[in-house]
CSV table of C-alpha atoms in Angstrom, one decimal:
chain,number,residue,atom,x,y,z
A,51,MET,CA,22.7,-21.6,2.3
A,52,GLN,CA,23.0,-25.3,2.7
A,53,ARG,CA,19.3,-25.4,2.4
A,54,TRP,CA,19.3,-23.1,-0.7
A,55,GLU,CA,22.0,-25.5,-2.0
A,56,LYS,CA,19.6,-28.5,-1.6
A,57,ARG,CA,16.8,-27.1,-3.0
A,58,LEU,CA,19.3,-25.9,-6.3
A,59,LYS,CA,20.7,-29.5,-6.8
A,60,ARG,CA,16.8,-30.6,-6.4
A,61,LEU,CA,16.2,-28.3,-9.5
A,62,ARG,CA,19.0,-29.2,-11.4
A,63,ARG,CA,18.4,-32.9,-10.7
A,64,ILE,CA,14.2,-32.0,-11.8
A,65,GLU,CA,15.5,-30.5,-15.0
A,66,SER,CA,17.8,-32.8,-15.9
A,67,GLY,CA,14.9,-35.9,-15.7
A,68,GLU,CA,17.2,-38.0,-13.4
A,69,GLY,CA,14.7,-36.1,-10.4
A,70,ILE,CA,10.7,-35.9,-10.2
A,71,GLN,CA,8.6,-33.6,-8.6
A,72,LYS,CA,6.5,-35.1,-6.3
A,73,SER,CA,3.7,-32.3,-6.3
A,74,ALA,CA,3.0,-29.2,-7.9
A,75,PRO,CA,3.7,-26.4,-5.1
A,76,MET,CA,1.0,-24.1,-4.5
A,77,ILE,CA,3.1,-21.1,-4.8
A,78,GLN,CA,6.0,-21.1,-7.4
A,79,PHE,CA,8.1,-19.0,-9.2
A,80,SER,CA,7.0,-16.5,-11.2
A,81,LYS,CA,9.3,-14.8,-13.9
A,82,ARG,CA,7.0,-11.9,-14.0
A,83,TYR,CA,5.4,-11.3,-10.4
A,84,GLY,CA,8.3,-12.9,-8.6
A,85,TRP,CA,6.2,-15.4,-7.1
A,86,ALA,CA,2.9,-16.5,-7.8
A,87,LEU,CA,-0.4,-19.0,-7.1
A,88,ALA,CA,-0.3,-22.3,-9.1
A,89,ALA,CA,-3.4,-22.4,-11.4
A,90,GLU,CA,-5.9,-25.3,-10.5
A,91,ALA,CA,-3.7,-26.3,-7.4
A,92,GLN,CA,-5.8,-28.1,-4.6
A,93,GLY,CA,-4.6,-28.5,-1.2
A,94,VAL,CA,-3.6,-27.3,2.3
A,95,LEU,CA,-1.3,-24.0,2.6
A,96,ASN,CA,-0.3,-23.4,6.1
A,97,GLY,CA,-3.2,-25.0,7.8
A,98,ASP,CA,-5.7,-23.8,5.2
A,99,GLN,CA,-7.7,-25.2,2.4
A,100,ILE,CA,-7.0,-24.2,-0.3
A,101,SER,CA,-8.6,-24.2,-4.4
A,102,LEU,CA,-7.8,-22.5,-7.1
A,103,ASN,CA,-9.5,-22.3,-10.3
A,104,ALA,CA,-7.9,-22.7,-13.8
A,105,ILE,CA,-7.2,-18.5,-13.6
A,106,ALA,CA,-6.0,-19.3,-10.0
A,107,ALA,CA,-8.6,-17.3,-8.6
A,108,ARG,CA,-9.3,-18.5,-5.1
A,109,ARG,CA,-12.9,-19.9,-5.5
A,110,SER,CA,-13.6,-23.9,-6.5
A,111,GLY,CA,-15.5,-23.2,-9.6
A,112,GLU,CA,-14.7,-22.2,-13.1
A,113,ILE,CA,-16.0,-18.7,-14.4
A,114,GLY,CA,-17.6,-18.2,-17.6
A,115,GLU,CA,-16.7,-15.3,-20.3
A,116,GLN,CA,-19.5,-13.5,-18.8
A,117,PRO,CA,-21.1,-13.3,-14.9
A,118,PRO,CA,-24.3,-14.6,-14.1
A,119,PRO,CA,-27.6,-12.7,-15.5
A,120,GLY,CA,-27.9,-9.4,-13.3
A,121,ALA,CA,-24.9,-10.0,-12.0
A,122,LEU,CA,-21.7,-7.7,-12.0
A,123,ARG,CA,-18.5,-9.1,-12.2
A,124,VAL,CA,-15.9,-8.2,-9.2
A,125,ALA,CA,-12.3,-8.8,-9.4
A,126,CYS,CA,-10.2,-8.6,-5.7
A,127,TYR,CA,-6.5,-7.7,-6.0
A,128,GLY,CA,-4.0,-7.4,-2.9
A,129,GLU,CA,-1.6,-9.4,-0.8
A,130,SER,CA,-2.9,-11.9,2.0
A,131,PHE,CA,-5.0,-10.1,3.7
A,132,THR,CA,-7.0,-10.4,0.2
A,133,PHE,CA,-6.3,-13.8,-0.6
A,134,GLY,CA,-7.3,-14.6,3.1
A,135,SER,CA,-4.4,-16.6,4.9
A,136,GLU,CA,-5.4,-18.5,7.9
A,137,VAL,CA,-8.8,-19.1,7.1
A,138,ASP,CA,-10.6,-21.9,4.4
A,139,ASN,CA,-12.1,-21.7,1.0
A,140,GLY,CA,-15.3,-20.1,1.2
A,141,GLU,CA,-14.2,-18.0,4.2
A,142,ASP,CA,-12.2,-15.6,2.6
A,143,TRP,CA,-14.0,-11.6,2.2
A,144,PRO,CA,-14.0,-11.7,-1.5
A,145,ALA,CA,-16.2,-15.5,-1.2
A,146,GLN,CA,-18.3,-14.0,1.5
A,147,LEU,CA,-19.2,-10.7,-0.5
A,148,GLU,CA,-20.6,-12.5,-3.0
A,149,VAL,CA,-22.6,-14.6,-0.4
A,150,ALA,CA,-23.9,-11.5,0.7
A,151,ALA,CA,-24.8,-10.1,-2.0
A,152,ALA,CA,-27.1,-12.7,-3.4
A,153,GLY,CA,-26.6,-13.3,-7.0
A,154,ALA,CA,-25.9,-9.2,-7.0
A,155,LEU,CA,-22.1,-9.7,-8.1
A,156,GLU,CA,-19.6,-12.7,-8.8
A,157,VAL,CA,-16.5,-12.0,-6.8
A,158,LEU,CA,-13.2,-13.3,-8.2
A,159,ASN,CA,-10.5,-13.3,-5.2
A,160,LEU,CA,-7.4,-12.6,-7.4
A,161,GLY,CA,-5.1,-11.9,-4.0
A,162,VAL,CA,-1.7,-13.3,-3.7
A,163,ILE,CA,0.3,-13.9,-0.1
A,164,GLY,CA,3.1,-11.7,0.3
A,165,TRP,CA,2.5,-9.6,-2.7
A,166,GLY,CA,2.9,-5.9,-3.1
A,167,THR,CA,0.7,-3.4,-5.1
A,168,ASP,CA,2.9,-3.2,-8.1
A,169,GLN,CA,2.6,-7.2,-8.4
A,170,ALA,CA,-1.3,-6.9,-7.7
A,171,LEU,CA,-1.0,-4.0,-10.9
A,172,LEU,CA,0.8,-5.9,-13.1
A,173,ARG,CA,-1.9,-9.1,-12.6
A,174,PHE,CA,-4.9,-6.7,-13.4
A,175,ARG,CA,-2.9,-5.6,-16.2
A,176,ASP,CA,-2.1,-9.2,-17.2
A,177,GLY,CA,-5.6,-10.7,-16.8
A,178,HIS,CA,-8.2,-7.8,-16.7
A,179,ASP,CA,-8.8,-7.9,-20.8
A,180,GLN,CA,-9.8,-11.4,-20.2
A,181,LEU,CA,-11.9,-11.3,-17.4
A,182,GLY,CA,-14.0,-7.7,-18.4
A,183,SER,CA,-14.6,-6.9,-14.3
A,184,ASP,CA,-17.2,-4.3,-14.1
A,185,VAL,CA,-15.8,-3.4,-10.9
A,186,VAL,CA,-12.0,-4.5,-9.8
A,187,LEU,CA,-10.9,-3.7,-6.3
A,188,MET,CA,-7.3,-3.2,-4.8
A,189,GLY,CA,-7.3,-4.3,-0.9
A,190,LEU,CA,-4.2,-2.3,0.6
A,191,MET,CA,-2.1,-3.5,4.0
A,192,ALA,CA,-0.1,-1.0,5.7
A,193,GLU,CA,3.4,-2.9,5.1
A,194,ASN,CA,2.7,-2.1,1.4
A,195,ILE,CA,3.7,1.1,1.5
A,196,GLN,CA,7.2,-0.5,2.1
A,197,ARG,CA,7.3,-3.5,-0.5
A,198,ASN,CA,6.4,-1.4,-3.0
A,199,VAL,CA,9.9,-0.1,-3.2
A,200,ASN,CA,11.7,-3.2,-2.2
A,201,ARG,CA,12.9,-6.0,-4.5
A,202,LEU,CA,14.9,-8.6,-2.4
A,203,VAL,CA,12.2,-9.6,0.2
A,204,PRO,CA,14.5,-10.7,3.0
A,205,VAL,CA,16.3,-7.2,3.1
A,206,ARG,CA,12.6,-6.0,4.2
A,207,ALA,CA,11.7,-9.2,5.9
A,208,PRO,CA,14.9,-10.9,7.8
A,209,LYS,CA,13.3,-14.1,9.2
A,210,GLU,CA,12.2,-14.7,5.6
A,211,PHE,CA,14.8,-17.8,4.2
A,212,VAL,CA,13.3,-18.2,1.1
A,213,PRO,CA,15.3,-16.1,-1.9
A,214,LEU,CA,12.4,-14.4,-2.7
A,215,VAL,CA,12.6,-11.4,-5.2
A,216,LYS,CA,10.0,-9.3,-7.1
A,217,PRO,CA,9.3,-6.7,-9.6
A,218,ARG,CA,8.7,-2.8,-8.3
A,219,PHE,CA,8.1,0.2,-10.4
A,220,LEU,CA,10.8,3.5,-10.6
A,221,LEU,CA,8.9,7.2,-10.3
A,222,ASP,CA,10.8,8.5,-13.9
A,223,GLY,CA,9.5,11.8,-14.4
A,224,GLY,CA,6.4,11.2,-12.5
A,225,GLU,CA,5.6,8.7,-14.5
A,226,LEU,CA,5.8,4.4,-13.5
A,227,ARG,CA,8.6,2.7,-14.7
A,228,LEU,CA,8.3,-1.0,-14.5
A,229,LEU,CA,11.9,-2.2,-13.0
A,230,PRO,CA,11.7,-6.3,-13.6
A,231,GLN,CA,12.7,-9.1,-11.2
A,232,PRO,CA,16.4,-10.5,-13.1
A,233,TYR,CA,15.8,-13.9,-13.5
A,234,ALA,CA,14.6,-16.2,-16.0
A,235,SER,CA,14.1,-19.4,-14.2
A,236,GLU,CA,14.1,-20.6,-10.4
A,237,ILE,CA,17.7,-22.2,-11.2
A,238,GLU,CA,18.6,-18.9,-11.7
A,239,LEU,CA,17.3,-17.8,-8.8
A,240,TYR,CA,18.8,-20.2,-6.2
A,241,GLU,CA,22.3,-20.0,-8.4
A,242,ALA,CA,22.8,-16.4,-7.5
A,243,ALA,CA,21.6,-17.1,-3.9
A,244,VAL,CA,24.0,-19.5,-3.5
A,245,ASN,CA,27.2,-17.8,-5.5
A,246,GLY,CA,26.7,-14.8,-3.7
A,247,SER,CA,25.5,-12.6,-6.1
A,248,LEU,CA,21.5,-12.2,-5.5
A,249,GLY,CA,22.5,-8.8,-3.4
A,250,TYR,CA,24.7,-7.4,-6.3
A,251,ASP,CA,21.9,-7.9,-8.9
A,252,LEU,CA,19.1,-6.5,-6.7
A,253,ALA,CA,21.0,-3.7,-4.9
A,254,ASP,CA,19.9,-0.7,-7.4
A,255,HIS,CA,17.0,0.5,-6.7
A,256,GLU,CA,16.3,-1.0,-3.3
A,257,TRP,CA,15.2,1.6,-1.4
A,258,LEU,CA,15.6,-0.4,2.1
A,259,ALA,CA,19.2,-1.3,1.3
A,260,GLU,CA,19.3,2.5,2.0
A,261,SER,CA,22.2,2.4,-0.5
A,262,SER,CA,22.5,2.5,-4.5
A,263,GLU,CA,25.8,0.4,-4.3
A,264,GLY,CA,25.7,-3.0,-4.7
A,265,SER,CA,26.8,-5.0,-1.6
A,266,GLY,CA,26.1,-8.9,-1.8
A,267,TRP,CA,23.6,-10.8,-0.3
A,268,SER,CA,24.8,-11.2,3.5
A,269,ASN,CA,25.8,-7.9,3.6
A,270,VAL,CA,22.6,-6.3,1.7
A,271,ALA,CA,20.7,-7.9,4.4
A,272,ASN,CA,22.7,-7.6,7.8
A,273,VAL,CA,23.3,-3.8,7.0
A,274,VAL,CA,19.5,-3.1,7.9
A,275,ARG,CA,18.3,-6.5,10.1
A,276,ALA,CA,18.9,-4.7,13.2
A,277,LYS,CA,17.7,-1.4,12.2
A,278,ARG,CA,14.3,-3.3,10.3
A,279,GLU,CA,13.6,-5.3,13.6
A,280,ARG,CA,13.9,-2.2,15.8
A,281,GLU,CA,11.6,-0.1,13.6
A,282,GLN,CA,9.5,-2.2,11.6
A,283,ARG,CA,6.0,-1.1,12.3
A,284,ALA,CA,7.2,2.9,13.6
A,285,ARG,CA,8.6,2.7,9.9
A,286,TRP,CA,5.1,1.9,8.6
A,287,TRP,CA,3.2,4.4,9.8
A,288,LEU,CA,6.3,7.2,9.2
A,289,GLN,CA,6.6,6.4,5.4
A,290,TRP,CA,2.5,7.1,5.3
A,291,LYS,CA,3.3,10.5,6.9
A,292,GLU,CA,5.7,11.5,4.5
A,293,PRO,CA,4.2,11.9,1.1
A,294,ASP,CA,7.4,13.5,-0.4
A,295,GLY,CA,9.2,10.7,0.3
A,296,GLU,CA,9.4,7.9,-2.4
A,297,PRO,CA,6.8,4.8,-0.7
A,298,PHE,CA,4.2,7.0,-0.6
A,299,ARG,CA,4.9,8.6,-4.1
A,300,VAL,CA,4.9,5.0,-5.5
A,301,THR,CA,2.2,4.1,-3.7
A,302,VAL,CA,-0.1,6.0,-4.6
A,303,ALA,CA,0.8,6.4,-8.2
A,304,LEU,CA,0.7,2.5,-8.1
A,305,LEU,CA,-3.0,2.9,-6.9
A,306,GLU,CA,-3.8,5.9,-9.4
A,307,ALA,CA,-2.7,3.5,-12.4
A,308,PHE,CA,-4.9,0.8,-11.0
A,309,HIS,CA,-7.9,3.2,-11.3
A,310,ARG,CA,-7.1,5.2,-14.3
A,311,GLU,CA,-6.3,2.0,-16.4
A,312,ALA,CA,-9.7,-0.1,-15.1
A,313,LEU,CA,-11.8,2.6,-16.0
A,314,GLU,CA,-10.2,3.5,-19.5
A,315,ALA,CA,-10.8,-0.4,-20.4
A,316,GLY,CA,-14.4,0.2,-19.1
A,317,ALA,CA,-14.8,-1.0,-15.7
A,318,GLN,CA,-18.1,1.0,-13.9
A,319,MET,CA,-15.6,1.3,-10.8
A,320,ALA,CA,-12.2,1.1,-9.2
A,321,GLY,CA,-11.7,1.2,-5.4
A,322,VAL,CA,-9.4,1.1,-3.2
A,323,VAL,CA,-9.7,-1.4,0.1
A,324,VAL,CA,-7.5,-0.4,3.1
A,325,PHE,CA,-6.8,-3.3,5.7
A,326,CYS,CA,-5.1,-3.4,9.3
A,327,SER,CA,-2.7,-5.7,10.6
A,328,ILE,CA,-2.9,-6.6,14.0
A,329,LEU,CA,0.5,-4.9,14.4
A,330,ASP,CA,-1.1,-1.8,13.9
A,331,ILE,CA,-4.6,-2.4,14.9
A,332,SER,CA,-4.2,-0.7,18.5
A,333,ASP,CA,-1.5,1.6,17.5
A,334,PRO,CA,-2.6,5.2,18.7
A,335,ASP,CA,0.0,6.5,16.1
A,336,ARG,CA,-1.5,4.8,12.9
A,337,GLU,CA,-2.5,7.5,10.5
A,338,LEU,CA,-3.0,7.5,6.8
A,339,THR,CA,-4.5,11.3,6.6
A,340,ALA,CA,-2.2,12.0,4.1
A,341,LEU,CA,-3.3,8.5,2.2
A,342,HIS,CA,-6.7,9.5,2.3
A,343,ALA,CA,-6.6,12.7,1.1
A,344,ALA,CA,-4.2,11.7,-1.7
A,345,LEU,CA,-7.2,9.2,-3.1
A,346,ASP,CA,-9.6,11.7,-2.5
A,347,GLN,CA,-7.7,14.5,-4.6
A,348,ARG,CA,-7.2,11.9,-7.2
A,349,GLY,CA,-11.0,10.5,-7.1
A,350,ILE,CA,-10.0,7.3,-6.3
A,351,PRO,CA,-13.4,5.5,-4.1
A,352,PHE,CA,-11.9,3.6,-0.6
A,353,VAL,CA,-13.1,2.3,2.1
A,354,ASP,CA,-10.5,2.0,5.4
A,355,LEU,CA,-11.8,-1.3,7.3
A,356,TYR,CA,-9.8,0.2,10.9
A,357,ASP,CA,-13.0,1.0,12.4
A,358,VAL,CA,-14.8,-2.2,11.7
A,359,ILE,CA,-12.1,-4.6,12.3
A,360,ARG,CA,-10.7,-2.5,16.0
A,361,ALA,CA,-14.5,-2.7,16.8
A,362,ARG,CA,-14.7,-6.7,16.4
A,363,HIS,CA,-11.1,-6.6,17.9
A,364,ALA,CA,-12.3,-4.3,20.9
A,365,ARG,CA,-15.4,-6.4,21.5
A,366,GLY,CA,-13.2,-9.9,21.9
A,367,ASP,CA,-14.8,-11.2,19.3
A,368,GLY,CA,-11.8,-12.6,17.8
A,369,ALA,CA,-10.5,-10.3,15.1
A,370,TYR,CA,-7.3,-12.2,14.1
A,371,GLY,CA,-6.2,-15.3,13.8
A,372,ASN,CA,-2.5,-15.5,14.2
A,373,THR,CA,-1.5,-12.6,12.2
A,374,HIS,CA,-4.4,-12.5,9.8
A,375,LEU,CA,-8.2,-12.3,9.8
A,376,THR,CA,-10.6,-14.6,10.7
A,377,ALA,CA,-13.6,-16.1,9.1
A,378,GLY,CA,-15.8,-13.9,11.5
A,379,ALA,CA,-13.9,-10.8,10.8
A,380,ASN,CA,-13.7,-11.4,7.1
A,381,ARG,CA,-17.7,-11.8,7.4
A,382,GLU,CA,-17.9,-8.6,8.5
A,383,VAL,CA,-15.4,-7.0,6.3
A,384,ALA,CA,-17.5,-8.4,3.3
A,385,SER,CA,-20.2,-7.0,5.1
A,386,ALA,CA,-18.8,-3.3,5.2
A,387,VAL,CA,-17.6,-3.3,1.4
A,388,PHE,CA,-20.6,-4.6,0.3
A,389,GLU,CA,-22.5,-1.6,1.9
A,390,TRP,CA,-19.9,0.7,0.2
A,391,LEU,CA,-20.6,-1.2,-3.2
A,392,LYS,CA,-24.2,-0.5,-2.9
A,393,GLN,CA,-23.7,3.2,-2.6
A,394,GLU,CA,-21.0,3.7,-5.1
A,395,LEU,CA,-22.7,1.5,-7.8
A,396,GLY,CA,-26.1,2.3,-6.4
A,397,LEU,CA,-27.3,-1.1,-5.9
C-alpha cells in the first residue's frame, strides 16, 4: 500500500507540474488495453535490450506503407512469448522469422508482456487497417485461458504488486461483448488502489474470484491467493479440458473473431501459434486436444510448438532462460513457424 501511495503522490506532482517525469517508462498505462508498450522506447527492460519503433513494434527500423517488393507483411500479436522476454532485439522469433524468410516476409512483432488474447485482439482491431498485413498470427500460451477471463491481474497472479487491470470480453448470446477497464488515467487507477475501491470496481465478471459480488481489493486477492498458488499449473490444464467452461469458450471465441475479422479485412491467412511455458514443458497431463479440435472445426490454421520446444529441452540445448525461451529456442520456433507458413501460403 505504501508503494501505491508513493506512486500516486508522484503522479499527482507530475500532473500539477511540480514534479518531472525523469524518463518515460517502456510499459505505460493504457485506457484501452490496461497497459501497453511505449512507441519509440529504447533501452533495457528486465535485462533485455529493447528497441520499439513508431507503432510500438519490436524492431529497430520503421516500416513503409507497403512491405518491401516481393515480401508479405506478417503481423504477430500475443504476450511475452511473442514479444520475446529474456532475449535482446533481433533474437525474438518474429525477428528471426524475417531473417529466415530471406526477403519473403516482413515480420512485425506486436507482442506485449503480460497480455491476454483479448488485449491482443483489441490491438489487432486498432491497427490492422493501417498495417494492411497479408498474414496475421496470434501467439497463444497456456496461461492465456485464465488471462482471458481476468480483470484484476493480482487476483490471477498474487505476487504481482502493481495494480494492473485489463479489459475482458464476455460471451453474450454467443457474441463477444467488450467489458472495458474502468479507469481513464493512471492516477484514477492508483486512487482506486489506495482507497480500497479497486476490488469493488472490478469484481463483476472476475471469473478467477469465483464470485459476482464486490468484496474490496484485499478481500478479492486474499480469497483466492492460497488456492491459486496451490493449483496454478493444474488449473490451466483443467480449463483446457473443459470445452463447456467459460474460460475455454471465451478463448476460442477470441481466436475465432481474430481469424474471421482478419480474413474479412483482406488478410491471406490468420493463424494461431501455440506455445508452452517452462511450467508445462514436462507435464504429462498437458492436453490441448479440445483446443486443436475447436480450431480445426472452425478452419483456423495453427501450429503447436510443444514438440519443437520439448525436443530442445530434452537435448539439454537450453530451451528456457528463467521462464521464457532462449535465443536459440526462438530460432527453432522461427524455423518451425516458417515451415508451417510455407505450407499454408505455398511459398
